[in-house]
mmCIF file of C-alpha atoms and ligand atoms in Angstrom:
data_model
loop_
_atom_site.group_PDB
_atom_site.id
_atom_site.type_symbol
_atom_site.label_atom_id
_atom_site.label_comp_id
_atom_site.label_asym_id
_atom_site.label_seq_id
_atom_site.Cartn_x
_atom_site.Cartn_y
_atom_site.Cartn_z
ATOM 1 C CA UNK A 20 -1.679 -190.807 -148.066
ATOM 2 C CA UNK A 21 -2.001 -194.313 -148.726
ATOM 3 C CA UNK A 22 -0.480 -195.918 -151.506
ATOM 4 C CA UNK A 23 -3.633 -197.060 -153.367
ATOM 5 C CA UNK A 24 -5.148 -193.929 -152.924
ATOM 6 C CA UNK A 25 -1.616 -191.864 -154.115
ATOM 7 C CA UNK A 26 -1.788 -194.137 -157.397
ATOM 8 C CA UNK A 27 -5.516 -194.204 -157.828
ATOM 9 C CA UNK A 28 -5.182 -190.385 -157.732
ATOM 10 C CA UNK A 29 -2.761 -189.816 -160.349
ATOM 11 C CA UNK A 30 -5.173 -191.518 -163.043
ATOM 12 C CA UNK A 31 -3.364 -195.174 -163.058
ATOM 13 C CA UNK A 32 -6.750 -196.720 -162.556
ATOM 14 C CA UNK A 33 -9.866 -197.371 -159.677
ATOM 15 C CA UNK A 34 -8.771 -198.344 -156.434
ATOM 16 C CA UNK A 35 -9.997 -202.365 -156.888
ATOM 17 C CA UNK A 36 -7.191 -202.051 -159.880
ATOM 18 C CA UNK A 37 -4.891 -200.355 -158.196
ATOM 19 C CA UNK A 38 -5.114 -203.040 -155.713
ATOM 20 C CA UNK A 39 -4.889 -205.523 -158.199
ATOM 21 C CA UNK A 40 -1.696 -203.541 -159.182
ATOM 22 C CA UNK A 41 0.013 -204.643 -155.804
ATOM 23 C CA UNK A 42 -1.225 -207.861 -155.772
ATOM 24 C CA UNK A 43 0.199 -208.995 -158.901
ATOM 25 C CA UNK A 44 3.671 -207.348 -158.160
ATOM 26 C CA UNK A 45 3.908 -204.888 -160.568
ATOM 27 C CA UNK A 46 4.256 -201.736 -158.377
ATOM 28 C CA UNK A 47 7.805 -201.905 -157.050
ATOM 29 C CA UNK A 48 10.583 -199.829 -155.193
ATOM 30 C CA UNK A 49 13.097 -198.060 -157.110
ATOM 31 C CA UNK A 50 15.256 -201.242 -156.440
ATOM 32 C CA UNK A 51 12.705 -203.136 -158.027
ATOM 33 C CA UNK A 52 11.373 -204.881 -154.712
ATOM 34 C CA UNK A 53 7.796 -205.377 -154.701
ATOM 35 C CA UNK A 54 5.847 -203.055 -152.924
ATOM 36 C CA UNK A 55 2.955 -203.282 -150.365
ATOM 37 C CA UNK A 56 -0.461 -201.579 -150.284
ATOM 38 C CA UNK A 57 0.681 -200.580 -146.591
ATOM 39 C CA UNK A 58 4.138 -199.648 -147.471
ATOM 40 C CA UNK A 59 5.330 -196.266 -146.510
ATOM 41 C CA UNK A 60 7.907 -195.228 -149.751
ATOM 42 C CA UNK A 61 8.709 -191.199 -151.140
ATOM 43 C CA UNK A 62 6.268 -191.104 -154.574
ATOM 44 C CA UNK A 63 9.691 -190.827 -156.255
ATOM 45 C CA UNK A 64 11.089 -194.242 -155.498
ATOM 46 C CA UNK A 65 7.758 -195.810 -156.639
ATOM 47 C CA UNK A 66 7.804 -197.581 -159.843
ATOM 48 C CA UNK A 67 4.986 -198.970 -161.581
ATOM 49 C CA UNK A 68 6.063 -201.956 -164.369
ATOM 50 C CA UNK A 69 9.792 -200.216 -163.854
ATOM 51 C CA UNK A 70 8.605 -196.731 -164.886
ATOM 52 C CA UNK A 71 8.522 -193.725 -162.331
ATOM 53 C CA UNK A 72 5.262 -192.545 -161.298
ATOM 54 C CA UNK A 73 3.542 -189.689 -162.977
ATOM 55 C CA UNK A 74 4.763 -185.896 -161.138
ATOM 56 C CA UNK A 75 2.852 -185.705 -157.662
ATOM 57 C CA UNK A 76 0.132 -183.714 -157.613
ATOM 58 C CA UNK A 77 0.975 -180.084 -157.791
ATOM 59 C CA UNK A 78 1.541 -180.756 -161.359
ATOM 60 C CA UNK A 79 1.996 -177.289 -163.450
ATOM 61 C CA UNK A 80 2.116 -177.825 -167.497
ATOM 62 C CA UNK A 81 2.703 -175.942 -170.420
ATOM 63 C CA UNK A 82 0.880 -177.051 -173.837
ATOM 64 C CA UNK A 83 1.525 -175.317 -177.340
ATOM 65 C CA UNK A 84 -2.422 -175.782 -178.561
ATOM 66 C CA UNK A 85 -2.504 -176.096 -181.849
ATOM 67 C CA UNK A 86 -5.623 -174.658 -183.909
ATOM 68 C CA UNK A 87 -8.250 -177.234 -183.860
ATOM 69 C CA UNK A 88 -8.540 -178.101 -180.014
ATOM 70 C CA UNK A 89 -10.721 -177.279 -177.812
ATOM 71 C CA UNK A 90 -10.124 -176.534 -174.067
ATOM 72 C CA UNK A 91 -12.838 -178.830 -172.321
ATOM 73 C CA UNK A 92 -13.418 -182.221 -171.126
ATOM 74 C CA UNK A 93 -16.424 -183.072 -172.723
ATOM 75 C CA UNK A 94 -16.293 -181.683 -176.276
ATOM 76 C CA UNK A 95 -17.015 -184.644 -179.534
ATOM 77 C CA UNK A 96 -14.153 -183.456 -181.119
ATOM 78 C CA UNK A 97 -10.404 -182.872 -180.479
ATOM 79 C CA UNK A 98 -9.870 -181.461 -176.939
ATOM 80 C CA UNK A 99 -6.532 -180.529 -175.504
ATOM 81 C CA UNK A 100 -6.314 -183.876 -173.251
ATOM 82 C CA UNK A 101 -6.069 -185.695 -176.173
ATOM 83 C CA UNK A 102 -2.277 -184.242 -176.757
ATOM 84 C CA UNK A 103 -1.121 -185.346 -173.247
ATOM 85 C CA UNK A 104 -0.470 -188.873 -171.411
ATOM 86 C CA UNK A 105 -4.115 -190.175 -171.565
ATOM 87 C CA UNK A 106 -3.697 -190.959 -167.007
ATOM 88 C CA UNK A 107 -3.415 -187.060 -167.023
ATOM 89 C CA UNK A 108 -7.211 -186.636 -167.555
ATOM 90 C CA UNK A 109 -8.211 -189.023 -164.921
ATOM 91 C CA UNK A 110 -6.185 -187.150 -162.214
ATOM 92 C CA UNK A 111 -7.514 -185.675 -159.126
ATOM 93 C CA UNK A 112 -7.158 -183.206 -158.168
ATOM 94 C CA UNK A 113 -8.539 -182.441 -162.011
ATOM 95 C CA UNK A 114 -5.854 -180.990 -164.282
ATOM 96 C CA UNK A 115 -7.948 -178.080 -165.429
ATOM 97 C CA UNK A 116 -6.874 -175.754 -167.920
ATOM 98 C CA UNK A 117 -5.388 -172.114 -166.708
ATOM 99 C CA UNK A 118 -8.121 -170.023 -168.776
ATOM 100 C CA UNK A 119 -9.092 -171.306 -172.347
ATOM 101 C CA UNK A 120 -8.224 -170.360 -175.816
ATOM 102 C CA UNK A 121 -10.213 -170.758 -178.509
ATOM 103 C CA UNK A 122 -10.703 -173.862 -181.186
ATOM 104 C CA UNK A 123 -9.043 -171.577 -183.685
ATOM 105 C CA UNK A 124 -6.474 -170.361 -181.707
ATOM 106 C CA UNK A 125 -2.749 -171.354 -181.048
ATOM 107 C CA UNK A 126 -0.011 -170.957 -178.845
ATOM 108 C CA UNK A 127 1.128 -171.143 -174.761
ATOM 109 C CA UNK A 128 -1.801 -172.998 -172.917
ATOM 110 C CA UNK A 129 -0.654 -173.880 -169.296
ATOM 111 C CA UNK A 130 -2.784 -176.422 -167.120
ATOM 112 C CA UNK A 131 -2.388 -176.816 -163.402
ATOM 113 C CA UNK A 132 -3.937 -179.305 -160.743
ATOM 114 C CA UNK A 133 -3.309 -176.450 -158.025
ATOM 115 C CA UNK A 134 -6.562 -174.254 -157.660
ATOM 116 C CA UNK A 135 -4.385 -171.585 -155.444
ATOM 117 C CA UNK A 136 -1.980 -171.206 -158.369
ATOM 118 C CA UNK A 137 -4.642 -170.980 -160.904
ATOM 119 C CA UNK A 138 -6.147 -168.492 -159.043
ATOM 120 C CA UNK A 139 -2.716 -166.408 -158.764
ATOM 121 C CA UNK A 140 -2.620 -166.716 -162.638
ATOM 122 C CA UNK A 141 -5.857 -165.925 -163.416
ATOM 123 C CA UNK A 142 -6.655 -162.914 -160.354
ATOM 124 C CA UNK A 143 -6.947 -159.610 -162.176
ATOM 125 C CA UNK A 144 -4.626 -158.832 -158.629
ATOM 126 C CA UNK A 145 -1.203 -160.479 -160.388
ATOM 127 C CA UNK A 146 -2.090 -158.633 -163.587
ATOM 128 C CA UNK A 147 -0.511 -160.961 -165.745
ATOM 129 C CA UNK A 148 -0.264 -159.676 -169.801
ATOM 130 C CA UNK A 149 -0.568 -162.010 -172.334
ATOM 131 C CA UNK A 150 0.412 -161.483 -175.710
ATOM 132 C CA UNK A 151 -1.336 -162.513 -178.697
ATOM 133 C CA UNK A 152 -0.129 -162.063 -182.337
ATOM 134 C CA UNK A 153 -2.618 -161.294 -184.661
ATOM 135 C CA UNK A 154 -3.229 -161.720 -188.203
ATOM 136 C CA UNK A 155 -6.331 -159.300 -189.672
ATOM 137 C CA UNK A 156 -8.733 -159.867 -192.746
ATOM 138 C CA UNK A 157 -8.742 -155.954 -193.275
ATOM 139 C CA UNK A 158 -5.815 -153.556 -193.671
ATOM 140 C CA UNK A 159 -5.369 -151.509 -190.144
ATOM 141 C CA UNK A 160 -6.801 -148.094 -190.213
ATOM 142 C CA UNK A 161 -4.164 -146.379 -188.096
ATOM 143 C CA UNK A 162 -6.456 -145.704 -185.276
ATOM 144 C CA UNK A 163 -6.423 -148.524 -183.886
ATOM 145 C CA UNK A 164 -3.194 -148.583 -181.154
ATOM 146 C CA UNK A 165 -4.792 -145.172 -179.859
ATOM 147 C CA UNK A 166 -8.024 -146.433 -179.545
ATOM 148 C CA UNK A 167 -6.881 -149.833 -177.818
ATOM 149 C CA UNK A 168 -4.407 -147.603 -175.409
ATOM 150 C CA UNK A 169 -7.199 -145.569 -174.310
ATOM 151 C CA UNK A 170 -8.939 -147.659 -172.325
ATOM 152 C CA UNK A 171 -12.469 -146.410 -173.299
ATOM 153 C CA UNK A 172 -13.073 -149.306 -176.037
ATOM 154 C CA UNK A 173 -16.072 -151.278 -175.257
ATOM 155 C CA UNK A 174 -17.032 -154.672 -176.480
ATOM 156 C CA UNK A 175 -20.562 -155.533 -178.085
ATOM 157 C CA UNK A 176 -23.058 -155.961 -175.466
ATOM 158 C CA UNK A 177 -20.584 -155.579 -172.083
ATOM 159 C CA UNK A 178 -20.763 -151.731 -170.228
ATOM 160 C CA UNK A 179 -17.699 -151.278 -169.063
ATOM 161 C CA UNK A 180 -14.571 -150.537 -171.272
ATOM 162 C CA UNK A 181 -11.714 -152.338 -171.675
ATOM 163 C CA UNK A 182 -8.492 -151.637 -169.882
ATOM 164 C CA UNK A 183 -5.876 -149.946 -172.060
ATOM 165 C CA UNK A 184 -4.299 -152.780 -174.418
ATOM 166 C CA UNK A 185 -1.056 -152.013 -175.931
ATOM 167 C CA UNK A 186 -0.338 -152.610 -179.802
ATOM 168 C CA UNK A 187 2.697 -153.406 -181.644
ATOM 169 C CA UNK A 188 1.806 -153.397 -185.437
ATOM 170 C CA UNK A 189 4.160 -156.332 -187.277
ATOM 171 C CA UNK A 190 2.445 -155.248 -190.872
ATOM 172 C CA UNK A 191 -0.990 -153.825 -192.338
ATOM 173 C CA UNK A 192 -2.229 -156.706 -191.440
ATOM 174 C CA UNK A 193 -0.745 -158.215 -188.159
ATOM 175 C CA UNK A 194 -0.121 -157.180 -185.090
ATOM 176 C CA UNK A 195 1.066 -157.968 -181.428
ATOM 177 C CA UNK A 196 -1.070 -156.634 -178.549
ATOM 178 C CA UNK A 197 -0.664 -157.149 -174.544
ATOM 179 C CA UNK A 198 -3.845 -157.408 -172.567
ATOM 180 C CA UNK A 199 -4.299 -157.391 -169.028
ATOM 181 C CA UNK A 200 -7.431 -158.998 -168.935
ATOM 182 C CA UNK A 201 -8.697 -162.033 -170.118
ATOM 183 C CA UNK A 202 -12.568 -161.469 -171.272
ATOM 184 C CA UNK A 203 -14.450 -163.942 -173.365
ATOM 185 C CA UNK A 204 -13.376 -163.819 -176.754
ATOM 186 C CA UNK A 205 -11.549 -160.776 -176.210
ATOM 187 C CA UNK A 206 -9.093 -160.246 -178.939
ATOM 188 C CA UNK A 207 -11.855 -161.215 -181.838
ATOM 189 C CA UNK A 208 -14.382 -159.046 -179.963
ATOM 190 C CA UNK A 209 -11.956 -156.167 -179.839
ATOM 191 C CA UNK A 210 -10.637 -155.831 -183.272
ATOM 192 C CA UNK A 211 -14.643 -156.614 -184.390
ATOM 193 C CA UNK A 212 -15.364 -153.570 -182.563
ATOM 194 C CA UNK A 213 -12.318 -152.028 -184.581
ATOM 195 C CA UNK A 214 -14.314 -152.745 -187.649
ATOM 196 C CA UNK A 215 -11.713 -155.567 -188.540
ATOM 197 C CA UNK A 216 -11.675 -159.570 -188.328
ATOM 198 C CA UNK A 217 -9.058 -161.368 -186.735
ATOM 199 C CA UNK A 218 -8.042 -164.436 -189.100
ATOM 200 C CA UNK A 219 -4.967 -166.267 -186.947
ATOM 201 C CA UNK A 220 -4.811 -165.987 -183.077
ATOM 202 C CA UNK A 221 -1.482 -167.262 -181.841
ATOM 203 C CA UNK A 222 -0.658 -166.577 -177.638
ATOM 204 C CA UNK A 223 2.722 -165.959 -177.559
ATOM 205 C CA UNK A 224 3.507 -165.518 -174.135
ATOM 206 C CA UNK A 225 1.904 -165.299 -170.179
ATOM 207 C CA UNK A 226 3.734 -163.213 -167.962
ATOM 208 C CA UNK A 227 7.230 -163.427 -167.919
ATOM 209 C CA UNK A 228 6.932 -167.220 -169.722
ATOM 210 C CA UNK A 229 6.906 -167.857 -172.928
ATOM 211 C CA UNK A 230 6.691 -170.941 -175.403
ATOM 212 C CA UNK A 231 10.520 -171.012 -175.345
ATOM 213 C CA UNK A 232 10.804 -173.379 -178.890
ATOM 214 C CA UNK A 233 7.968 -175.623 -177.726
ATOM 215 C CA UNK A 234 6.668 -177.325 -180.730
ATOM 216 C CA UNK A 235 3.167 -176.941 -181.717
ATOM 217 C CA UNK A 236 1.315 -180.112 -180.366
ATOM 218 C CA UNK A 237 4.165 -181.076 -177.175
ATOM 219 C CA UNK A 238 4.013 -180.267 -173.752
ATOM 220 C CA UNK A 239 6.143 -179.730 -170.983
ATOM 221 C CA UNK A 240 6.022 -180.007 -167.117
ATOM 222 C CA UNK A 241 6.958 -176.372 -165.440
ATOM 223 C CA UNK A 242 9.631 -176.517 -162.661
ATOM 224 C CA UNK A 243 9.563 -173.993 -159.927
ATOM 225 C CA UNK A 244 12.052 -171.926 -161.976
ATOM 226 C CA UNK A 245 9.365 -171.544 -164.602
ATOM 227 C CA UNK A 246 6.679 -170.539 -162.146
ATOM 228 C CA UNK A 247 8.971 -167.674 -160.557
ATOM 229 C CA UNK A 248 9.561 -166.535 -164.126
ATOM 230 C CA UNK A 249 5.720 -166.187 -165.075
ATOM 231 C CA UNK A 250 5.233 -163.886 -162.533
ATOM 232 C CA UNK A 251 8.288 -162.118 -162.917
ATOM 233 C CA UNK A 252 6.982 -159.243 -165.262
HETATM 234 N N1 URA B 12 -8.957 -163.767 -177.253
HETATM 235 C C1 URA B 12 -9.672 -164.444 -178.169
HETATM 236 O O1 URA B 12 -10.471 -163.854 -178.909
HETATM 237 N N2 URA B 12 -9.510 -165.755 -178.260
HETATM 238 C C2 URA B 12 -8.633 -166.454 -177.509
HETATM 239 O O2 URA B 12 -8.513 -167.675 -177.644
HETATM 240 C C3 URA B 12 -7.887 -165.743 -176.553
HETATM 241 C C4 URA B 12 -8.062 -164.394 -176.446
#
């Protein structure tokens, strides 16, 4: 891939200023020589004003959301971009979130540019579990791990039940729980269904990956050891 195109791409501006980037010698090799629109260099001797170029495309991230984001592009208020390098949401291939969470909810967020891998996290087929911890408005009954292990729970207006979810109750009021699926809303729909109210949402983990210390607010770019260890469940 050409040059202009490889740095247009990875959000550093439109091709007429990436061009403008070349001509006015501030895209250089890594021994600071300047660099040619034509030139044929490996995307990690590249430097643009002395600083590496953004990872290549095949970019996998982790995000801790915080409460208070949302998950899209175009929302007025905050939005997940806003928390990474402000080039990453003019990429393309788009970096497009791997599933959403809620505004209200925390915790392990990942974002890709690589449909096929989204796809591999997302396809009922890998049955990835994610685990959410829970915090409830109401006391649990003491039902409610049977019920959710069943497998015959359904959600307002949907037909077909949900597949068993495993529980872990922390207190009367909290609780961990695995789910294999990922339908809208899910765990607020299920415990409404419970009769109860989920108050805090926090996603703990994805697979075999978790937030590993990851401060709420910071990302971090996944290496391929990372990606082997989210599908090793
Ligand atoms: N279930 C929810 O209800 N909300 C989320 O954000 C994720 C799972």
């Amino acid at each position: 891939m050409r040059l202009v195109r490889l740095i247009g791409n990875l959000g550093y501006g439109s091709r007429k200023e990436v061009a403008a980037m070349f001509r006015t010698g501030r895209i250089t090799d890594a021994a600071c020589e300047v660099l040619y629109a034509d030139d044929k260099v490996a995307h990690a001797d590249i430097r643009i004003d002395q600083e590496p170029l953004d990872p290549a495309q095949g970019l996998v991230l982790m995000l801790h959301k915080p409460v208070g984001y949302t998950c899209s592009t175009k929302d007025p208020g905050r939005i997940v971009y806003d928390l990474l390098p402000p080039r990453f949401r003019l990429r393309s291939p788009v970096l497009s979130t791997v599933g959403r969470l809620d505004r209200d909810t925390s915790g392990l967020l990942l974002l890709t540019d690589d449909g096929a891998l989204l796809h591999r996290i997302v396809s009922p087929k890998s049955r990835l579990s994610k685990v959410y911890d829970a915090t409830l408005a109401n006391d649990l009954r003491g039902n409610e791990a049977a019920v959710l292990a069943s497998g015959t729970l359904l959600l307002e207006s949907e037909t077909t039940p949900l597949l068993p979810v495993q529980m872990e109750t922390l207190d009367a009021r909290s609780v961990r729980v695995t789910l294999t699926e990922g339908r809208y809303h899910q765990v607020r729909r299920m415990f409404a269904a419970l009769g109860n109210h989920v108050e805090t949402l926090h996603r703990s983990r994805i697979g075999g990956l978790g937030l590993q210390e990851l401060p709420s607010g910071e990302w971090r770019a996944l290496q391929s050891s990372d990606i082997e260890q989210l599908f090793n469940t």
